[in-house]
Short mmCIF file of C-alpha atoms in Angstrom, two decimals:
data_model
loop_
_atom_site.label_atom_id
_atom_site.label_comp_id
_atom_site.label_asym_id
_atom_site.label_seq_id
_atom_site.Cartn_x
_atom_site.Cartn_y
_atom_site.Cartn_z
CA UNK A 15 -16.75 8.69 -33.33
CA UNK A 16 -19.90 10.06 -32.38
CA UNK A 17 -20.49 7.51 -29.62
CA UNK A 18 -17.00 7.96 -28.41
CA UNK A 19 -17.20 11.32 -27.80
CA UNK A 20 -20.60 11.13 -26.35
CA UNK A 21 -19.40 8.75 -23.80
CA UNK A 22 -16.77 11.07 -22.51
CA UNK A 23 -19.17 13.87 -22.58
CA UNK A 24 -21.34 11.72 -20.27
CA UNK A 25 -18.42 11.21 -18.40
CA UNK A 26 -17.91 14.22 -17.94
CA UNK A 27 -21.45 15.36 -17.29
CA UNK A 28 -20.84 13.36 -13.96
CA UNK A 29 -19.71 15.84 -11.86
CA UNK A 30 -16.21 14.91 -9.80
CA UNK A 31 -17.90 14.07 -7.00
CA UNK A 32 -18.99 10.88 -8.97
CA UNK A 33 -16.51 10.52 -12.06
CA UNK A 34 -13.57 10.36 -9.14
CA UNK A 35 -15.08 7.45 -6.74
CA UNK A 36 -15.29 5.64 -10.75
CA UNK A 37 -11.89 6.93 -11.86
CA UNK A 38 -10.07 5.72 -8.55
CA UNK A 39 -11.78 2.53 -8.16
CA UNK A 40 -10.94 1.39 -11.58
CA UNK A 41 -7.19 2.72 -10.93
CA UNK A 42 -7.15 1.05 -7.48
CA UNK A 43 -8.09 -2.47 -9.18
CA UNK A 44 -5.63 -2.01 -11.95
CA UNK A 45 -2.83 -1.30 -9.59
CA UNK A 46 -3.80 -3.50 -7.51
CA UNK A 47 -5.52 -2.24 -4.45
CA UNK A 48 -8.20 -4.69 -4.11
CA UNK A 49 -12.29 -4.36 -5.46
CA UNK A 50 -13.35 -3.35 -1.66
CA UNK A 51 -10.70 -1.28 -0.95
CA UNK A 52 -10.21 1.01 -4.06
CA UNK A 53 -14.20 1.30 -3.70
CA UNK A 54 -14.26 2.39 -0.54
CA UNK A 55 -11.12 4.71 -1.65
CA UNK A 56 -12.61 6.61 -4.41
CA UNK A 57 -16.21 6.65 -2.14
CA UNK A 58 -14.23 8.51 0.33
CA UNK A 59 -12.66 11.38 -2.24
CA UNK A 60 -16.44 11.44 -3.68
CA UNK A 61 -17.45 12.08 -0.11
CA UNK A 62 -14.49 14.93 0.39
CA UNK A 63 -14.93 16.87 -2.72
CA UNK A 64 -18.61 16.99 -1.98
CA UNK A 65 -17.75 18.46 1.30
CA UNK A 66 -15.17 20.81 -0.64
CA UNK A 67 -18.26 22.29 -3.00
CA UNK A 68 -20.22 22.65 0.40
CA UNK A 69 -17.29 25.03 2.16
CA UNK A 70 -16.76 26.30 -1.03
CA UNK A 71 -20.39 27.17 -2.48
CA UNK A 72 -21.87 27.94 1.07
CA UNK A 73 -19.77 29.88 2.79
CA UNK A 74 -17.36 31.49 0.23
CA UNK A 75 -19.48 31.68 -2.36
CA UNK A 76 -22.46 33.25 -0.10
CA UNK A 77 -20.58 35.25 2.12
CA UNK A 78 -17.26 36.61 0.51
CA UNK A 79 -18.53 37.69 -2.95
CA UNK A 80 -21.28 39.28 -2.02
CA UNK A 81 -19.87 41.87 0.59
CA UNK A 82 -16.95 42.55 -2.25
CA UNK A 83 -20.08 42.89 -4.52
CA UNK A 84 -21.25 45.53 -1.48
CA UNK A 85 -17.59 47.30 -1.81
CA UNK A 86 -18.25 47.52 -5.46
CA UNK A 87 -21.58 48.76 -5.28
CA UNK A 88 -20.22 50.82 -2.09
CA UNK A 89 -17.48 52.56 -3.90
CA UNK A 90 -19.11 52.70 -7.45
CA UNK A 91 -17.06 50.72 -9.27
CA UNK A 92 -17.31 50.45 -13.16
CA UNK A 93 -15.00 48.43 -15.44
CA UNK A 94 -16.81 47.43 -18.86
CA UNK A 95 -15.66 43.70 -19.27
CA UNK A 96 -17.45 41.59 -17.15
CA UNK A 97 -15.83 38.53 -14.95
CA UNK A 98 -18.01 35.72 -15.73
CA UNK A 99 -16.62 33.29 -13.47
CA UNK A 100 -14.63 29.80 -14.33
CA UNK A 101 -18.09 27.89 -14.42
CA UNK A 102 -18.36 30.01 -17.85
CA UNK A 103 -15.12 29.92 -18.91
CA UNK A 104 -15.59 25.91 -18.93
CA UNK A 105 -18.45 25.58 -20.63
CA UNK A 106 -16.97 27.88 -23.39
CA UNK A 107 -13.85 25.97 -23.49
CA UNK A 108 -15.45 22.20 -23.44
CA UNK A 109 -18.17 23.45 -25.76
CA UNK A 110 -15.43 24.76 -28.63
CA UNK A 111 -13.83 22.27 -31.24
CA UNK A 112 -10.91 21.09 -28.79
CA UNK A 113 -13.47 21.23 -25.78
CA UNK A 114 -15.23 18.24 -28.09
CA UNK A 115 -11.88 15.56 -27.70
CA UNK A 116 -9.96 16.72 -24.77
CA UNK A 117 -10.58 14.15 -22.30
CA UNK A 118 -9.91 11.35 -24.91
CA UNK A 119 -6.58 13.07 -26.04
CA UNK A 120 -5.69 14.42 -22.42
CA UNK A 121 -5.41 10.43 -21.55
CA UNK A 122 -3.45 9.88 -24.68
CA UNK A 123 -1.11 12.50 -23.96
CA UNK A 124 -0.94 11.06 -20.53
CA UNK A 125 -0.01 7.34 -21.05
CA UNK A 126 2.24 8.64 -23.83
CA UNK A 127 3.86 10.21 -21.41
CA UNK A 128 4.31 7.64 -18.84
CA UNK A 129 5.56 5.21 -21.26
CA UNK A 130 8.46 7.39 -22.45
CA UNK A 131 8.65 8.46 -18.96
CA UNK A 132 8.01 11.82 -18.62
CA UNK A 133 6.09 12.18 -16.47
CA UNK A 134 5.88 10.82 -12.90
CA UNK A 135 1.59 11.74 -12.99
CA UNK A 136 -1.03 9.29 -13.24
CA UNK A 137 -3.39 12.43 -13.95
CA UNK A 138 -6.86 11.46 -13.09
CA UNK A 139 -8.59 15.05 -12.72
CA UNK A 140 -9.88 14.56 -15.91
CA UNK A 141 -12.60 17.08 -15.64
CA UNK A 142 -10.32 20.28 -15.38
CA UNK A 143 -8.76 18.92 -18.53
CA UNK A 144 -11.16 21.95 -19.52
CA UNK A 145 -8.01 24.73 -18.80
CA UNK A 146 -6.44 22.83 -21.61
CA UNK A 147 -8.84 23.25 -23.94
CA UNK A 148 -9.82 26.98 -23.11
CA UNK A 149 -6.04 27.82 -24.13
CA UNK A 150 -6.77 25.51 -27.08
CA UNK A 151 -10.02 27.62 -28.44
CA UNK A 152 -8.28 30.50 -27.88
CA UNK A 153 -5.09 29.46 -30.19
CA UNK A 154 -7.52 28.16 -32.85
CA UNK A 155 -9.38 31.73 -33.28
CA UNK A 156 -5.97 33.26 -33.16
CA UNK A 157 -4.93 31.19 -35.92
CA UNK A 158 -8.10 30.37 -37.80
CA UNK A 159 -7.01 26.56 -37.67
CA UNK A 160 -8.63 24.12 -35.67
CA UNK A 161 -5.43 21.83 -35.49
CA UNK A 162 -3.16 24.59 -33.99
CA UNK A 163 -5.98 24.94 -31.27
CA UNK A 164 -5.50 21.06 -30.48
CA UNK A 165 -1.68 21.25 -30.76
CA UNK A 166 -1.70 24.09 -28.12
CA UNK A 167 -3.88 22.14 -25.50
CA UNK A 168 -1.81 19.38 -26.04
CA UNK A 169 1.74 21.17 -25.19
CA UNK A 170 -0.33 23.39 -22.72
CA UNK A 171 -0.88 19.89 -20.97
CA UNK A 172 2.94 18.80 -21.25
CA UNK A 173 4.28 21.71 -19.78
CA UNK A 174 1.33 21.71 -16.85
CA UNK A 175 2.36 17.73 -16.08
CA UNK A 176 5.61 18.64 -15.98
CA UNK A 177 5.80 21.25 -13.68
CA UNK A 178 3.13 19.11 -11.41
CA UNK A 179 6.00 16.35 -10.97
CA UNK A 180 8.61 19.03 -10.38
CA UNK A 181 6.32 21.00 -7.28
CA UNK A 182 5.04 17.05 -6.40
CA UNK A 183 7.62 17.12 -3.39
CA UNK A 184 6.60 20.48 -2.22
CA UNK A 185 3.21 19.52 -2.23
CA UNK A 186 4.04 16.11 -0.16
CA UNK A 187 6.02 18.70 2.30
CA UNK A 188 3.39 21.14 2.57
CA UNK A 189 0.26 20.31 2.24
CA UNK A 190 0.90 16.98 4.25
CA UNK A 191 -0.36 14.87 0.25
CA UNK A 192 1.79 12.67 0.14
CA UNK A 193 1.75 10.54 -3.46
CA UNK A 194 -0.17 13.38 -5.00
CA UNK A 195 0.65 15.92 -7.44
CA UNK A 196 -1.52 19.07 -8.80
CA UNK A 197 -1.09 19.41 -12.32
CA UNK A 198 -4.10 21.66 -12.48
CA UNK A 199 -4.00 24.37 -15.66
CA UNK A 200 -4.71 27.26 -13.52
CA UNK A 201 -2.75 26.65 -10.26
CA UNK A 202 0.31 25.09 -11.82
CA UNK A 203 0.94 27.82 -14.11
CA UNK A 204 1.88 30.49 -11.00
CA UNK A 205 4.21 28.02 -9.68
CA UNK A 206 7.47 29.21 -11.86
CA UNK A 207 6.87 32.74 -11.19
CA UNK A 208 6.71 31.57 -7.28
CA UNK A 209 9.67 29.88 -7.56
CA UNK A 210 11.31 33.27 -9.53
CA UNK A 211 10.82 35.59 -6.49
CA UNK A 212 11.23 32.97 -4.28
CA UNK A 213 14.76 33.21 -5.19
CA UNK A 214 15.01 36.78 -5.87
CA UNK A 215 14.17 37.25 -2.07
CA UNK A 216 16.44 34.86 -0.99
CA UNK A 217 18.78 37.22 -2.15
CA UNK A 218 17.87 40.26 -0.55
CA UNK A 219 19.42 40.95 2.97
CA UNK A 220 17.03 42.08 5.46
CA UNK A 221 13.95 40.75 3.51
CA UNK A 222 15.22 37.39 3.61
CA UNK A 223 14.43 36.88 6.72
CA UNK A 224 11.14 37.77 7.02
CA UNK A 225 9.07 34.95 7.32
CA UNK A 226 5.16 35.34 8.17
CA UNK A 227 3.66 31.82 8.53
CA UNK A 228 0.49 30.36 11.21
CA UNK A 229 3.42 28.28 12.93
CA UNK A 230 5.16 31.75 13.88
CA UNK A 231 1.17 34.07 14.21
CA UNK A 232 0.70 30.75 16.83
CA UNK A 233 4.00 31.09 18.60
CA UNK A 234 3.82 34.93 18.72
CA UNK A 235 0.29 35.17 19.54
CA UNK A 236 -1.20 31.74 21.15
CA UNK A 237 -4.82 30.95 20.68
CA UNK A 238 -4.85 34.46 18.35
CA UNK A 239 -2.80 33.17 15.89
CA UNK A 240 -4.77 29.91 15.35
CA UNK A 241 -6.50 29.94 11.06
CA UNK A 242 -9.95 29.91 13.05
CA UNK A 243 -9.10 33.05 14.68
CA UNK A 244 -6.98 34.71 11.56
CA UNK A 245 -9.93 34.07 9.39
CA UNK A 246 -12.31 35.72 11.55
CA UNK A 247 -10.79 39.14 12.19
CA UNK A 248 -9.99 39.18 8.13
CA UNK A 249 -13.25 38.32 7.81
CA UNK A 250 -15.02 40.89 10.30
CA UNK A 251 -12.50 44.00 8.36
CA UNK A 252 -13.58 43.07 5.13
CA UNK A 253 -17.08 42.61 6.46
CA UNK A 254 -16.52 46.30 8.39
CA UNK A 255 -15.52 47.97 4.48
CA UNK A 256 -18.54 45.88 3.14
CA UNK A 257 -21.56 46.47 5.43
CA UNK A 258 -20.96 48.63 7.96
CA UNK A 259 -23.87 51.83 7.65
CA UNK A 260 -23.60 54.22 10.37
CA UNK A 261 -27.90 54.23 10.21
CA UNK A 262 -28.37 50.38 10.78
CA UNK A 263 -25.81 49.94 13.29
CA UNK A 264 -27.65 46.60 14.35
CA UNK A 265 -27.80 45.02 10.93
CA UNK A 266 -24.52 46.19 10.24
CA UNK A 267 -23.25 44.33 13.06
CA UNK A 268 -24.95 41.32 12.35
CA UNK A 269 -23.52 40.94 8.76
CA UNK A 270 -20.15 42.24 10.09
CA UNK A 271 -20.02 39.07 12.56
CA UNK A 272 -21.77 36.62 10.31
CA UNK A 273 -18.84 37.69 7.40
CA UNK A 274 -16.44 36.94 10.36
CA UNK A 275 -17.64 33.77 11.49
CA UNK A 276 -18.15 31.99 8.23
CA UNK A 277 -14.42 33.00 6.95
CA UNK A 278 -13.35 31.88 10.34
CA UNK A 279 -15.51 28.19 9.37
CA UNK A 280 -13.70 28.18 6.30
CA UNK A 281 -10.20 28.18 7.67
CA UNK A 282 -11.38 25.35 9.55
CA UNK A 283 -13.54 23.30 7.31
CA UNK A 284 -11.21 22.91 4.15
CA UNK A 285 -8.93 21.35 5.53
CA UNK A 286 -10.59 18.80 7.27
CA UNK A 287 -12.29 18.05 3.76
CA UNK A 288 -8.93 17.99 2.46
CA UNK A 289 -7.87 15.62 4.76
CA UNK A 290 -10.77 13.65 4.57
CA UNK A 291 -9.43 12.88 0.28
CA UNK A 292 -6.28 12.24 1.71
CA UNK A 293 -7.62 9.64 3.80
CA UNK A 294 -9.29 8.20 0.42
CA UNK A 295 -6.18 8.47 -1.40
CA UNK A 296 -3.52 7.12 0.48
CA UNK A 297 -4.38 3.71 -0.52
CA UNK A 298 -4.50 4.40 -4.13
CA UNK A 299 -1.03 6.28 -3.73
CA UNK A 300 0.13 2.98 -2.15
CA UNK A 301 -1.30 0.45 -4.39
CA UNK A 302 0.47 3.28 -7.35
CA UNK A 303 4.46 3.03 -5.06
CA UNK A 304 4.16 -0.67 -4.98
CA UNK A 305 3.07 -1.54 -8.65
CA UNK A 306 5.78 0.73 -9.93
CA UNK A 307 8.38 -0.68 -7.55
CA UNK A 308 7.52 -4.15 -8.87
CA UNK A 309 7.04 -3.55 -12.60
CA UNK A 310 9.18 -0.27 -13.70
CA UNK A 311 12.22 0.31 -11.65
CA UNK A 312 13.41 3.26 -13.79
CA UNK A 313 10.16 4.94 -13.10
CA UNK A 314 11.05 6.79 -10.05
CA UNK A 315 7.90 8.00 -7.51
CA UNK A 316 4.35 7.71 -9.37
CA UNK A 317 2.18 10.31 -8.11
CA UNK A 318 -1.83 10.66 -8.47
CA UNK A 319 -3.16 14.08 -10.11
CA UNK A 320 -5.72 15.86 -8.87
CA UNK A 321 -7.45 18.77 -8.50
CA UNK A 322 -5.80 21.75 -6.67
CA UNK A 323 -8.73 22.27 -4.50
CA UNK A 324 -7.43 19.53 -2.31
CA UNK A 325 -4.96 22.36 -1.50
CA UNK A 326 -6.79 25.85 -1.15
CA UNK A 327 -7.46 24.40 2.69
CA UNK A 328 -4.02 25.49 3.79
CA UNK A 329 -4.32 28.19 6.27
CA UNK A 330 -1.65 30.37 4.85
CA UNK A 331 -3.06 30.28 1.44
CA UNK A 332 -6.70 30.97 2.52
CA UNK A 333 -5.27 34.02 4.86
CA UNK A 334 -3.65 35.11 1.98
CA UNK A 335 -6.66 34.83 -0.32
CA UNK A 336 -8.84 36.45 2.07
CA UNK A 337 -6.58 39.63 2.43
CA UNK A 338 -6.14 39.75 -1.68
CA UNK A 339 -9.23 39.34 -2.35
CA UNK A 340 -10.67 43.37 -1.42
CA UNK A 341 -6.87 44.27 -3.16
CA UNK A 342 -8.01 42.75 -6.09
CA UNK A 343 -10.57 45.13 -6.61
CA UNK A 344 -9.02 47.86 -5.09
CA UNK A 345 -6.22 47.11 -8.41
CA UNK A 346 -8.74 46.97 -10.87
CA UNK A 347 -9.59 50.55 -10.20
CA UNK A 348 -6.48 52.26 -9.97
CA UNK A 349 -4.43 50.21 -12.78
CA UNK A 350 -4.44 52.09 -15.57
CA UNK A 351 -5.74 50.39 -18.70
CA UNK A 352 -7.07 47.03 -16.96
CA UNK A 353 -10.80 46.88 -17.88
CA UNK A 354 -11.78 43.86 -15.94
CA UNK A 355 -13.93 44.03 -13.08
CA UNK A 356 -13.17 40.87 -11.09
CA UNK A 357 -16.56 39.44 -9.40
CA UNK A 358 -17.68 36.04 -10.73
CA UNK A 359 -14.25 34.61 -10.07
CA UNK A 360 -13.64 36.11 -6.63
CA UNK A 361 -13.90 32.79 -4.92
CA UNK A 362 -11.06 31.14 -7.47
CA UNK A 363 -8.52 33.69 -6.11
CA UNK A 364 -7.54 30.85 -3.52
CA UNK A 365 -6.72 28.72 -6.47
CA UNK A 366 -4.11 30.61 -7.40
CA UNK A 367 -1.97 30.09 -4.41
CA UNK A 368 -2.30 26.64 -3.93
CA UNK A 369 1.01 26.26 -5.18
CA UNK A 370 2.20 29.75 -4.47
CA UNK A 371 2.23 28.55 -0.88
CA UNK A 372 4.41 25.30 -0.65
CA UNK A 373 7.15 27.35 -3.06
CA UNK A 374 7.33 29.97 -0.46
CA UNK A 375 7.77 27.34 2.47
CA UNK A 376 4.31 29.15 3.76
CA UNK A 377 6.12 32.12 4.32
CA UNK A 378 2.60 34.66 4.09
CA UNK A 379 4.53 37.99 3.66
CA UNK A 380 6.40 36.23 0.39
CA UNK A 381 3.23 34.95 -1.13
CA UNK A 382 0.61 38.33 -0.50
CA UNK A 383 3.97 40.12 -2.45
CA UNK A 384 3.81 37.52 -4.96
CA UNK A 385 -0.09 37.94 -5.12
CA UNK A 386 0.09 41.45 -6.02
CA UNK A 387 1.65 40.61 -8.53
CA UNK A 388 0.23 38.07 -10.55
CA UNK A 389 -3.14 40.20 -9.64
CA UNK A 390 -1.97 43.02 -11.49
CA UNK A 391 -0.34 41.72 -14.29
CA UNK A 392 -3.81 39.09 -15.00
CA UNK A 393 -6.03 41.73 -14.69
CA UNK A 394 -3.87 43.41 -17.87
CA UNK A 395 -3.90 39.76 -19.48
CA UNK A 396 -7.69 39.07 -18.37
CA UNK A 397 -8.23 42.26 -20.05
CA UNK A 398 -5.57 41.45 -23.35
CA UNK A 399 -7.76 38.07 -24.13
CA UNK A 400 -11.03 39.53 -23.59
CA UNK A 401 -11.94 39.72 -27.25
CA UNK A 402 -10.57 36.19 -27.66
CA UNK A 403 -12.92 35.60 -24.73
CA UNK A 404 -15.79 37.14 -26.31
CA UNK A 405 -15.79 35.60 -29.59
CA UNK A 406 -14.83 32.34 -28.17
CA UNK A 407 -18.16 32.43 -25.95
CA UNK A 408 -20.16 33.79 -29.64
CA UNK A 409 -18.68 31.07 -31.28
CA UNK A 410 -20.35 28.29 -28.83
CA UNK A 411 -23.67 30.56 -28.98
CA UNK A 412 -23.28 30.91 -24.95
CA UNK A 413 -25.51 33.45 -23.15
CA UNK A 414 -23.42 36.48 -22.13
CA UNK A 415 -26.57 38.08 -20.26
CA UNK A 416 -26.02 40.99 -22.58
CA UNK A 417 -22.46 41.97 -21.88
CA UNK A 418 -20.31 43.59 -24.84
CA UNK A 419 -17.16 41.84 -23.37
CA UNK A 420 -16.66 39.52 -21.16
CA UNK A 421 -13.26 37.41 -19.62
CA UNK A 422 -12.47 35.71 -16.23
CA UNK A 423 -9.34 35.39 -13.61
CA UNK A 424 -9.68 31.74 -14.07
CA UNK A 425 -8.15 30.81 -16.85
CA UNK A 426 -8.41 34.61 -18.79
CA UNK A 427 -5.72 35.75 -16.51
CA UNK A 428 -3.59 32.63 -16.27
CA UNK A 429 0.15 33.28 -17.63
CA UNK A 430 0.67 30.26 -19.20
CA UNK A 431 -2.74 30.64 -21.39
CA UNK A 432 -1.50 34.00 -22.27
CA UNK A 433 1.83 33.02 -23.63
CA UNK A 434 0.98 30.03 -25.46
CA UNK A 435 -1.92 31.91 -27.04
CA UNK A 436 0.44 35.20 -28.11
CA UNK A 437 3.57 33.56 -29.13
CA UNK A 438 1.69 30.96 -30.84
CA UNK A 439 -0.23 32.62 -32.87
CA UNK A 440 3.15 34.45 -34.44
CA UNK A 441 3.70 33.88 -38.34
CA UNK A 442 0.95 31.23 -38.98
CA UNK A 443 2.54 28.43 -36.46
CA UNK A 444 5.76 29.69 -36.77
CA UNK A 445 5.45 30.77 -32.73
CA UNK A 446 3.75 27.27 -32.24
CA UNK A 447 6.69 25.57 -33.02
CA UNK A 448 8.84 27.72 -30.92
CA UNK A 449 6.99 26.76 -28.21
CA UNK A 450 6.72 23.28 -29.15
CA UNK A 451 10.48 23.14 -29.17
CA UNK A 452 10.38 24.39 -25.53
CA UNK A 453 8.14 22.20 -24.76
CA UNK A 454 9.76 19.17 -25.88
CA UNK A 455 13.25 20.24 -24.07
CA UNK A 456 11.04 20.56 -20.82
CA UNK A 457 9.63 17.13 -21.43
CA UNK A 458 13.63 15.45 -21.93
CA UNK A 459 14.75 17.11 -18.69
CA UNK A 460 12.19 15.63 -16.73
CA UNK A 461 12.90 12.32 -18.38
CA UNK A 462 16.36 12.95 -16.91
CA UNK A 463 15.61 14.01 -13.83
CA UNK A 464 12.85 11.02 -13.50
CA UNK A 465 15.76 8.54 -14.56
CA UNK A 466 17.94 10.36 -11.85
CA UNK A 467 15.63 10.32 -8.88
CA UNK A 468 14.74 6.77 -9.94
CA UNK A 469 18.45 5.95 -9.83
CA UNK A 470 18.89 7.26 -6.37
CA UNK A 471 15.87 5.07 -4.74
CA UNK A 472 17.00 2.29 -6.32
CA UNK A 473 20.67 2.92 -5.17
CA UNK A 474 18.61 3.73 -1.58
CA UNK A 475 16.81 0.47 -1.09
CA UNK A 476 19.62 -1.50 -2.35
CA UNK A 477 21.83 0.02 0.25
CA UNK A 478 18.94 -0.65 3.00
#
């Protein structure tokens, strides 16, 4: 057992700029893509994601939190639970009990269920298997029992791959992926409250209407509405509330424009790198259509899993991210009882509207509405599972750089986390298997809906 579990934590000591070129390349031979070609496949999404983490790190990471960190410092802002970013939140959750066996069991609970077919997701972001056991480590602390911990990651899991098949399509429509899904722990989870006021402003007169995307900013405004152009001017107002010092005007302006310019790259960059794992994974998604078309015809579409920063490139959610981002601190202040200062886990924000986005049909003044709220009601859950948080981090003896209290946006403000962890730790499992129940009914309608959509291609290509 010992060298099992050591040679998934070596696995996953990788990185997924190098476990993914591995992962796809062995997937591409199985479903027969060819040696060469799935090699040169997963290279290529090695290649993107490394250019991801360089946008990312560099310019988001180096720009953006530090002038909120100026806004904070600025204003004089004090919260007393500390944000310690999603880098932290991992290594508490992988380094806890569940954290130990989750990749094994994720890909267990996986091909379970693509043999009883349901799910349509061939999930190979095995890293960020790490959200599932976070909600896991949390349950077990909740419930003093080391098995409810693993059965919450586990139905944590089924409900994320469900809902990754169900927003699969929108992310095909959207995001221009097509054969991919994101059944991503943090992302997925905002989808059904998306698709909630999606439909609750469908049905308001007036504000139905309104529809705020870069197709109409480009229409209405030319060249000015272009993401390269958006991104700068959010970038040069936040840089404006950040920097500006009426006694270095000079400096001032150069950190103004610099703030502008790199938000401005970033708009631009992501999604070439996002295109640029597309271009790796279309042959995968391929090799995936035609080995399910030959071998399982009940299977409906297959789609590949992956990480949901294959999506934060989309111009509407990174405008949208940008313009939140100030809010969220601006929220943390003046909501009474949050005590969460967000910082660490600034640069996630986009995350959250990966999915947000395609729900909306890219319609920005829906999803900045939407933001607000799930901003203000995870800083009241970031700031609910802090002490779960806290002793989850003292359990795994990490380093909390001397802060009573810590928590994070990503995953210690994710819904889903939340809800598993409260109702399940009702009446000593009792809420557990409530929720299992749920879970299970999820799983059976998207058997039937699988069998249905399966039933309709095959009616489709007959009738071609």
């Amino acid at each position: 057992m010992d060298a099992f579990l050591g040679f998934f934590s070596f696995i996953q000591g990788l990185g997924v700029s190098v476990m993914m070129p591995i992962v796809l390349t062995i997937l591409g031979c199985i479903l027969g893509a060819g040696f060469g070609k799935s090699l040169r496949a997963g290279l290529t999404v090695g290649v993107g994601f490394i250019g991801l983490g360089l946008v990312i790190n560099s310019l988001l990471g180096t720009t953006l939190s530090p002038a909120v960190q100026e806004m904070v410092n600025r204003f004089g802002l004090s919260l007393t639970v500390v944000d310690v970013g999603w880098p932290a939140a991992a290594a508490i959750a992988m380094g806890s009990t569940v954290g130990l066996i989750i990749i094994p069991l994720g890909l267990v609970v996986n091909i379970v269920m693509l043999l009883t077919n349901t799910t349509q997701t061939v999930d190979v972001d095995i890293w960020d298997y790490w959200h599932f056991a976070f909600t896991g480590a949390l349950v077990s602390i909740v419930t003093n029992s080391y098995v409810f911990g693993i059965i919450a990651a586990i139905l944590n899991m089924i409900v994320i791959m469900v809902l990754g098949d169900y927003t699969a399509p929108l992310v095909e429509e959207s995001l221009q992926m097509p054969g991919v899904s994101l059944p991503h722990g943090f992302t997925t989870a905002y989808a059904p409250i998306a698709m909630l006021f999606n439909w609750i402003f469908d049905k308001i007169p007036g504000v139905c209407d309104i529809d705020i995307n870069t197709d109409t900013l480009q229409k209405k405004f030319g060249v000015f509405g272009e993401p390269i152009l958006v991104g700068t001017v959010i970038g040069l107002v936040i840089g404006v509330l950040a920097y500006w010092d009426g006694g270095n005007v000079a400096a001032s302006i150069t950190k103004v424009l610099s703030l502008g310019v790199s938000l401005g790259a970033v708009l631009v960059l992501i999604p070439k790198m996002a295109a640029l794992l597309m271009e790796g994974l279309l042959p995968i998604s391929d090799a995936a259509s035609t080995f399910v078309n030959k071998h399982f015809k009940n299977r409906g579409k297959i789609y590949i899993g992956l990480d949901s920063a294959v999506g934060v490139g989309h111009p509407v959610t990174l405008a949208i991210s940008f313009i939140l981002v100030p809010l969220c601190i601006f929220l943390a202040v003046i909501l009474p009882g949050n005590k969460v200062l967000p910082f660490a886990d600034l640069a996630v924000i986009p995350w959250m509207f990966v999915l947000i986005t395609p729900v909306v049909r890219n319609n920005g003044f829906r999803g900045i509405f939407i933001g607000l709220i799930v901003l203000t009601v995870g800083l009241y859950i970031a700031t609910d599972l802090s002490p779960l948080i806290t002793t989850a981090a003292s359990n795994v003896q990490f380093d909390m750089g001397g802060a009573a209290a810590i928590s994070s946006i990503c995953d210690g403000a994710n819904p889903l986390t939340w809800l598993i962890v409260r109702i399940g730790g009702i009446a000593n499992g009792l809420g557990l298997a409530i929720i299992g129940i749920a879970t299970l009914a999820l799983a059976i309608w998207n058997k039937r809906r699988i069998h249905k959509e399966a039933l309709e291609l095959h009616t489709s290509d007959t009738a071609e």
